[in-house]
Coordinates of C-alpha atoms and ligand atoms in Angstrom, one line a residue:
M154 CA 89.6 71.4 106.1
S155 CA 91.4 73.9 104.0
R156 CA 92.0 76.7 106.6
G157 CA 95.2 76.4 108.5
M158 CA 95.6 77.4 112.0
L159 CA 97.3 80.5 113.4
V160 CA 98.9 80.8 116.9
A161 CA 99.4 84.5 117.4
G162 CA 101.2 86.1 120.5
N163 CA 100.2 89.4 121.6
W164 CA 102.9 90.9 123.6
K165 CA 100.8 94.0 124.5
M166 CA 102.8 96.7 126.2
N167 CA 105.3 94.4 127.6
L168 CA 109.0 93.7 127.3
D169 CA 111.9 96.0 127.0
R170 CA 114.1 96.0 123.9
R171 CA 116.5 93.5 125.2
E172 CA 113.8 91.1 126.4
A173 CA 111.9 91.4 123.1
I174 CA 115.0 90.6 121.2
A175 CA 115.8 87.7 123.4
L176 CA 112.2 86.3 123.2
A177 CA 112.2 86.6 119.5
G178 CA 115.4 84.8 119.3
A179 CA 114.2 82.1 121.6
L180 CA 111.3 81.3 119.1
A181 CA 113.8 79.7 116.6
G182 CA 112.4 76.4 115.5
V183 CA 108.8 77.2 116.9
A184 CA 107.3 77.5 113.3
K185 CA 108.0 74.8 110.7
P186 CA 107.6 75.8 107.0
S187 CA 105.9 72.4 106.3
S188 CA 103.4 72.8 109.0
P189 CA 99.8 74.1 108.4
V190 CA 100.0 76.0 111.7
E191 CA 101.1 79.6 111.2
V192 CA 103.0 81.5 114.0
G193 CA 102.7 85.1 114.5
I194 CA 103.9 87.6 117.1
F195 CA 102.8 91.1 118.0
P196 CA 105.4 93.2 119.6
P197 CA 105.0 96.8 120.8
F198 CA 105.4 99.4 118.0
P199 CA 109.2 100.2 118.5
W200 CA 110.2 96.5 118.7
I201 CA 108.5 95.6 115.5
V202 CA 111.4 96.2 113.2
P203 CA 114.1 94.7 115.4
V204 CA 112.0 91.6 116.0
R205 CA 111.1 91.3 112.4
D206 CA 114.8 91.2 111.4
I207 CA 115.3 88.4 113.9
V208 CA 112.4 86.2 113.0
A209 CA 112.6 86.8 109.2
N210 CA 114.1 83.6 108.6
L211 CA 112.2 81.7 111.2
H212 CA 108.9 81.5 109.3
I213 CA 107.2 83.7 112.0
A214 CA 104.8 86.4 110.9
V215 CA 105.0 89.8 112.6
G216 CA 102.0 91.9 113.4
A217 CA 101.0 95.3 115.2
Q218 CA 98.5 95.5 118.0
N219 CA 96.7 98.7 116.6
C220 CA 96.6 101.4 113.9
H221 CA 95.0 104.5 113.1
T222 CA 92.2 104.8 110.5
D223 CA 93.8 107.4 108.2
V224 CA 96.8 107.0 106.0
S225 CA 98.7 110.1 107.3
G226 CA 98.1 113.6 108.8
A227 CA 98.0 115.5 112.0
F228 CA 97.3 112.7 114.3
T229 CA 100.1 113.1 117.0
G230 CA 101.1 109.8 118.6
E231 CA 99.3 107.7 116.1
V232 CA 100.6 105.1 113.4
S233 CA 98.9 104.3 110.2
A234 CA 98.1 101.0 108.7
A235 CA 99.9 102.3 105.5
M236 CA 103.0 102.8 107.6
L237 CA 102.8 99.4 109.2
A238 CA 102.4 97.7 105.8
D239 CA 106.1 98.0 105.4
V240 CA 106.9 96.0 108.3
C241 CA 103.9 93.9 109.3
D242 CA 102.0 90.8 108.0
Y243 CA 99.1 91.4 110.3
I244 CA 97.3 94.2 112.4
L245 CA 95.0 93.7 115.2
A246 CA 91.7 95.7 115.0
G247 CA 89.3 96.2 118.1
H248 CA 91.3 94.2 120.8
S249 CA 89.2 94.4 123.9
E250 CA 91.7 96.6 125.5
R251 CA 91.3 99.1 122.8
R252 CA 87.5 99.0 122.9
H253 CA 87.2 99.1 126.8
I254 CA 90.2 101.1 128.0
F255 CA 90.6 103.5 125.0
G256 CA 87.0 103.8 124.1
E257 CA 87.1 102.5 120.5
S258 CA 83.5 102.3 119.1
D259 CA 82.4 99.5 116.8
E260 CA 82.5 102.0 114.1
T261 CA 86.0 103.1 114.7
V262 CA 87.0 99.3 114.7
G263 CA 85.3 99.0 111.3
A264 CA 87.2 102.0 109.9
K265 CA 90.4 100.5 111.2
V266 CA 89.6 97.1 109.4
A267 CA 88.9 99.1 106.2
A268 CA 92.2 101.0 106.6
I269 CA 94.1 97.8 107.0
L270 CA 92.4 96.2 104.0
A271 CA 93.3 99.2 102.0
T272 CA 96.9 98.2 102.4
S273 CA 98.8 94.9 102.5
P274 CA 98.7 93.5 106.1
R275 CA 95.8 91.2 107.0
P276 CA 93.4 92.4 109.7
I277 CA 92.5 90.3 112.8
L278 CA 89.2 91.6 114.0
C279 CA 88.8 90.9 117.7
V280 CA 85.3 90.5 119.1
G281 CA 84.0 89.3 122.5
E282 CA 81.4 90.0 125.1
L283 CA 81.7 91.3 128.7
L284 CA 80.7 89.1 131.5
N285 CA 77.5 91.0 132.4
E286 CA 76.6 90.7 128.7
R287 CA 77.2 86.9 128.9
N288 CA 75.3 86.6 132.1
A289 CA 72.3 88.4 130.6
G290 CA 72.3 85.9 127.6
R291 CA 73.5 88.6 125.2
A292 CA 76.9 87.3 124.2
E293 CA 75.8 86.4 120.6
E294 CA 74.0 89.7 120.1
V295 CA 77.0 91.6 121.2
V296 CA 79.4 89.6 119.0
A297 CA 77.1 89.9 116.0
R298 CA 76.9 93.8 116.6
Q299 CA 80.8 93.9 116.7
L300 CA 81.0 91.8 113.4
D301 CA 78.3 93.9 111.6
A302 CA 80.2 97.2 112.4
G303 CA 83.6 95.7 112.2
L304 CA 83.2 94.2 108.8
A305 CA 80.8 96.6 107.5
S306 CA 82.8 97.9 104.6
V307 CA 84.7 94.7 103.6
A308 CA 84.5 93.8 99.9
Q309 CA 83.9 90.4 98.7
E310 CA 87.3 90.2 97.1
D311 CA 89.1 90.9 100.5
V312 CA 87.2 88.4 102.5
E313 CA 89.9 85.9 102.3
R314 CA 92.4 88.3 103.9
L315 CA 90.3 88.3 107.2
T316 CA 90.8 86.5 110.5
I317 CA 88.4 86.7 113.4
A318 CA 89.6 86.4 117.1
Y319 CA 86.8 85.7 119.6
E320 CA 88.0 86.8 122.9
P321 CA 85.5 87.0 125.8
V322 CA 86.5 90.0 127.8
W323 CA 86.1 88.2 131.1
A324 CA 88.6 85.5 130.0
I325 CA 91.4 87.9 129.0
G326 CA 94.3 88.0 131.6
T327 CA 92.1 86.4 134.2
G328 CA 93.3 82.8 134.2
V329 CA 89.8 81.6 133.5
A330 CA 89.5 80.6 129.8
A331 CA 86.1 80.0 128.2
T332 CA 85.3 76.2 128.4
P333 CA 86.0 74.4 125.2
D334 CA 82.3 74.0 124.6
D335 CA 81.6 77.7 125.1
A336 CA 84.5 78.7 122.9
Q337 CA 83.4 76.2 120.2
A338 CA 79.8 77.5 120.4
M339 CA 80.7 81.1 119.8
C340 CA 83.3 80.3 117.2
A341 CA 80.6 78.2 115.4
F342 CA 78.1 81.2 115.8
V343 CA 80.9 83.6 114.2
R344 CA 81.3 81.1 111.3
S345 CA 77.7 81.0 110.6
W346 CA 77.6 84.8 110.6
L347 CA 80.5 85.0 108.2
I348 CA 78.7 82.4 105.8
E349 CA 75.6 84.4 105.9
R350 CA 77.5 87.6 105.2
F351 CA 80.1 86.5 102.7
G352 CA 78.8 83.1 101.4
I353 CA 81.0 80.1 101.3
S354 CA 84.3 81.9 101.4
G355 CA 83.3 83.4 104.8
G356 CA 83.1 79.8 106.0
D357 CA 86.7 79.3 105.3
L358 CA 88.1 82.0 107.4
R359 CA 90.2 81.5 110.4
I360 CA 88.5 82.0 113.7
L361 CA 90.8 82.1 116.7
Y362 CA 90.0 81.9 120.4
G363 CA 91.7 84.2 122.8
G364 CA 91.4 84.6 126.7
S365 CA 93.9 82.8 129.1
V366 CA 95.1 80.3 126.6
S367 CA 97.8 78.3 128.2
P368 CA 99.8 75.1 127.6
D369 CA 97.3 73.3 129.8
N370 CA 94.2 74.3 127.9
A371 CA 95.5 74.8 124.4
A372 CA 95.1 71.2 123.1
T373 CA 91.4 70.9 124.2
L374 CA 90.6 74.5 122.7
F375 CA 92.2 73.5 119.5
G376 CA 90.4 70.1 119.3
Q377 CA 87.1 72.1 118.7
A378 CA 85.8 72.1 115.2
D379 CA 85.5 75.8 114.8
V380 CA 88.6 77.0 116.8
D381 CA 91.4 77.5 114.2
G382 CA 94.0 78.7 116.6
A383 CA 94.6 81.3 119.3
L384 CA 95.4 84.9 120.2
V385 CA 97.7 84.4 123.2
G386 CA 98.5 87.2 125.7
G387 CA 100.3 86.4 128.9
A388 CA 101.4 82.8 127.8
S389 CA 103.2 84.4 124.6
L390 CA 105.7 86.3 126.7
K391 CA 107.7 83.2 127.6
A392 CA 109.2 81.1 125.0
D393 CA 108.5 77.8 126.6
S394 CA 104.8 78.4 127.1
F395 CA 104.3 79.9 123.6
R396 CA 106.3 76.9 122.2
A397 CA 104.0 74.5 124.0
I398 CA 100.8 76.1 122.6
V399 CA 102.1 76.0 119.1
A400 CA 103.0 72.3 119.7
A401 CA 99.4 71.7 120.8
A402 CA 98.2 73.3 117.5
N403 CA 100.5 71.0 115.5
A404 CA 99.4 67.9 117.4
Ligands
PGA1075 P1 95.6 86.5 127.7 O1 95.3 87.6 126.7 O2 96.1 85.3 127.0 O3 96.8 87.1 128.6 O4 94.3 86.3 128.4 C1 94.7 87.4 125.4 C2 94.6 88.6 124.6 O5 94.3 89.7 125.2 O6 94.7 88.6 123.5

């Protein structure tokens, strides 16, 4: 299989400056240049630059957790993908906390993906259903809707820059991950959607699973055919647990 894996740590709004720098330094040796497993970390905005300086020689990619849809302008408090392009390898778009706490619509998320693709970082589009949507048998319908809108304006030549993260909302921060079978089933659904939309190159895209990934469940999740890594929240805040998850991806 040509697509490598990605283990991405989403630090969310956690860690003060000293803690962020300490954690970045403690990740020395986690990523191996010879390994097909890529490692990335997503610090809060103000720590992106100092963290990047620390991990620059550690083969660890750095990403942002969000961006604005415009390049510049009167948008107090916002940061554009074009600005982040200088300091980031990746930018998340449509994380469930952006969608459900900050009210980002599917269309806004699509505009963010387009804004990221217009610059140099690679977008990671996050999709995933709520518990009531899953219980109602609508999980695939919801994920397909988010993919439709999130990738609406992606040109064929940009397809290979995409990564998708399937994160069922009910699994995020709850300690209850999707079962490996359920994670695999939805990641396979996402892959078939990508192939239908983008052809064979869509099938080569990395699809991550996210939601309560831990050192205990990572190996089984990574053993699934269509799970190409993880977006890790809580377990990425401790060097030991993040290291163990990366090790599971390498095994
Ligand atoms: P979690 O978060 O690992 O703490 O469940 C995952 C995420 O929100 O990306």
